[in-house]
XYZ file of C-alpha atoms in Angstrom:
142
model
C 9.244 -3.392 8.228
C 7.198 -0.002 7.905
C 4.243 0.831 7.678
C 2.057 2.646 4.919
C -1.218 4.590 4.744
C -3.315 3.955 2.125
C -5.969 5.979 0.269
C -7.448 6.270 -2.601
C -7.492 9.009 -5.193
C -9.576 8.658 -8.225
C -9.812 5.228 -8.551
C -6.306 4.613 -7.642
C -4.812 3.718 -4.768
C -1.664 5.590 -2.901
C 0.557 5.505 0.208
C 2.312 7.462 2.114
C 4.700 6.907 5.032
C 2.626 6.340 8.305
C 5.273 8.048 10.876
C 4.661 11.700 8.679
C 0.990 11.039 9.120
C 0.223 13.867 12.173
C -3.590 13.523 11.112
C -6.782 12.143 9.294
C -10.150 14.165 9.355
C -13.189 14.431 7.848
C -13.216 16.620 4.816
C -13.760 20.325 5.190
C -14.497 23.880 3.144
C -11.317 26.023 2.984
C -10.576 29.636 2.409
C -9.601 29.911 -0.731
C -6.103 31.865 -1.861
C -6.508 34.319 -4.246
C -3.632 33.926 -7.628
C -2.340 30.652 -6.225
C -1.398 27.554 -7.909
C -4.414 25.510 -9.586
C -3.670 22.505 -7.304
C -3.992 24.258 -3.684
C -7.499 24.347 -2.551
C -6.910 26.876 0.103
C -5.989 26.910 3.834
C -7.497 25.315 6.529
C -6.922 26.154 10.279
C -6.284 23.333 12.498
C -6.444 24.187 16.507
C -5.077 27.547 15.955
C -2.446 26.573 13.066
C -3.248 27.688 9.360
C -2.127 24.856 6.954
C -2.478 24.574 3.028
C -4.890 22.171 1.833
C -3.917 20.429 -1.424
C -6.068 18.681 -4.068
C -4.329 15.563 -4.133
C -6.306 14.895 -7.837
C -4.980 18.136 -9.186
C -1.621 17.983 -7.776
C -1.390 14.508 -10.136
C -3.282 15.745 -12.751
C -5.599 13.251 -12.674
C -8.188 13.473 -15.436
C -11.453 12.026 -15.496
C -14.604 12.204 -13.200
C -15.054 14.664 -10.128
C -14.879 12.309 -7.295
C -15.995 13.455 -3.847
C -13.437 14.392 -1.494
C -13.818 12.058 1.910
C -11.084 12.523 4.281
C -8.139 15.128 4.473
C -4.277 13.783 5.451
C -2.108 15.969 7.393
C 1.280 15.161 6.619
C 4.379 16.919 8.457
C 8.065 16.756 6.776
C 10.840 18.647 6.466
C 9.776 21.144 9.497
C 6.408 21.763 7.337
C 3.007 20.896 7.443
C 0.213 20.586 4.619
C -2.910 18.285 4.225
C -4.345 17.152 1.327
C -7.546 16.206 0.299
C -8.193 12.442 -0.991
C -11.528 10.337 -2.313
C -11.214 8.130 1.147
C -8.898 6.439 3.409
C -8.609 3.157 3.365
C -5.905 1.162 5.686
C -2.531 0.863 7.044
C -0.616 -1.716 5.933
C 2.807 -3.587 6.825
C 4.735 -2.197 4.192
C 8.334 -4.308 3.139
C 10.982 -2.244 0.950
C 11.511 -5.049 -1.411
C 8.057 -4.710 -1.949
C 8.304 -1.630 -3.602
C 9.256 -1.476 -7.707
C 11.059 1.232 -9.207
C 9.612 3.064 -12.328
C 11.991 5.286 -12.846
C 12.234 3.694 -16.743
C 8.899 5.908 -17.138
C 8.614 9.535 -18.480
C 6.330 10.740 -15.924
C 4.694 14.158 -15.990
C 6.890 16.386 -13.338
C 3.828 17.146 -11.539
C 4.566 13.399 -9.862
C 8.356 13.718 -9.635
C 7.452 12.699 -5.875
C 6.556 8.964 -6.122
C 8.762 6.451 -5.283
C 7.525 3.599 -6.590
C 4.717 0.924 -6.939
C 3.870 -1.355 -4.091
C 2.314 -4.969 -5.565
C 0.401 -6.209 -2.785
C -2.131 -8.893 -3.295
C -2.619 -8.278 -6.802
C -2.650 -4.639 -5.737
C -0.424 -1.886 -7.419
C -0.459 1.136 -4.870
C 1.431 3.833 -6.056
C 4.364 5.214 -3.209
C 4.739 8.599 -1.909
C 8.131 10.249 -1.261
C 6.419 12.393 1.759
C 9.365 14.628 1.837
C 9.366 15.351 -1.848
C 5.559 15.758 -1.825
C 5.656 18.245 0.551
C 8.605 20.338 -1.070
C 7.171 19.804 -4.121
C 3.691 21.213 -2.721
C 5.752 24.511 -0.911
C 7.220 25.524 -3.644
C 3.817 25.229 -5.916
C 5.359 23.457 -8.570
């Protein structure tokens, strides 16, 4: 057994991995990055250490409503660290692998060529991170 971080991301919840989880904090300005990709909101320096922050919405393409940005998640993988910015966080959770459904059967936009699965929890369906494809897949700005 594992456990997973929730949040929550236009109206839609998602989880990620706890043991990449270095950090949650409050939400924050960044400095922006002149000619870079749509979904990176800028950088952010954490005690000394400048990390890209990414717009979890944009990165997915979600469509729809502006929602406030709560919380940001800073996520280390693959000898890198980013955070990303997410509507709020809401739990950890006791996470079991044959909880998790594969939807590979779907034709999903490349943009979220990094989720694993769907969790069904209590008549929940919480969509699964791959942290260490998110990450690449953040890096390299695809």
């Amino acid at each position: 057994m594992s456990q997973i971080l929730i949040f929550s991301s236009n109206n839609q919840e998602y989880s990620i991995d706890i043991r990449c989880v270095k950090e949650i904090r409050n939400w924050i300005n960044s400095t922006p990055v002149p000619d870079s990709s749509e979904f990176l909101e800028g950088i952010i320096n954490i005690r000394g250490s400048v990390i890209p922050l990414i717009d979890f919405s944009k990165k997915i393409n979600a469509s729809g409503m502006k929602h406030e940005k709560k919380a940001i998640i800073v996520v280390e993988g693959n000898n890198k660290i980013i955070s990303f910015s997410v509507e709020d966080v809401l739990e950890i959770l006791d996470f079991e692998q044959e909880n998790l459904k594969d939807f590979s059967n779907l034709n999903l936009n490349e943009n979220c060529s990094f989720f694993e699965g769907i969790i069904n929890l209590d008549n929940r369906n919480i969509f699964k991170i791959d942290e260490s494809l998110f990450i690449k897949d953040c890096i390299n700005g695809d």
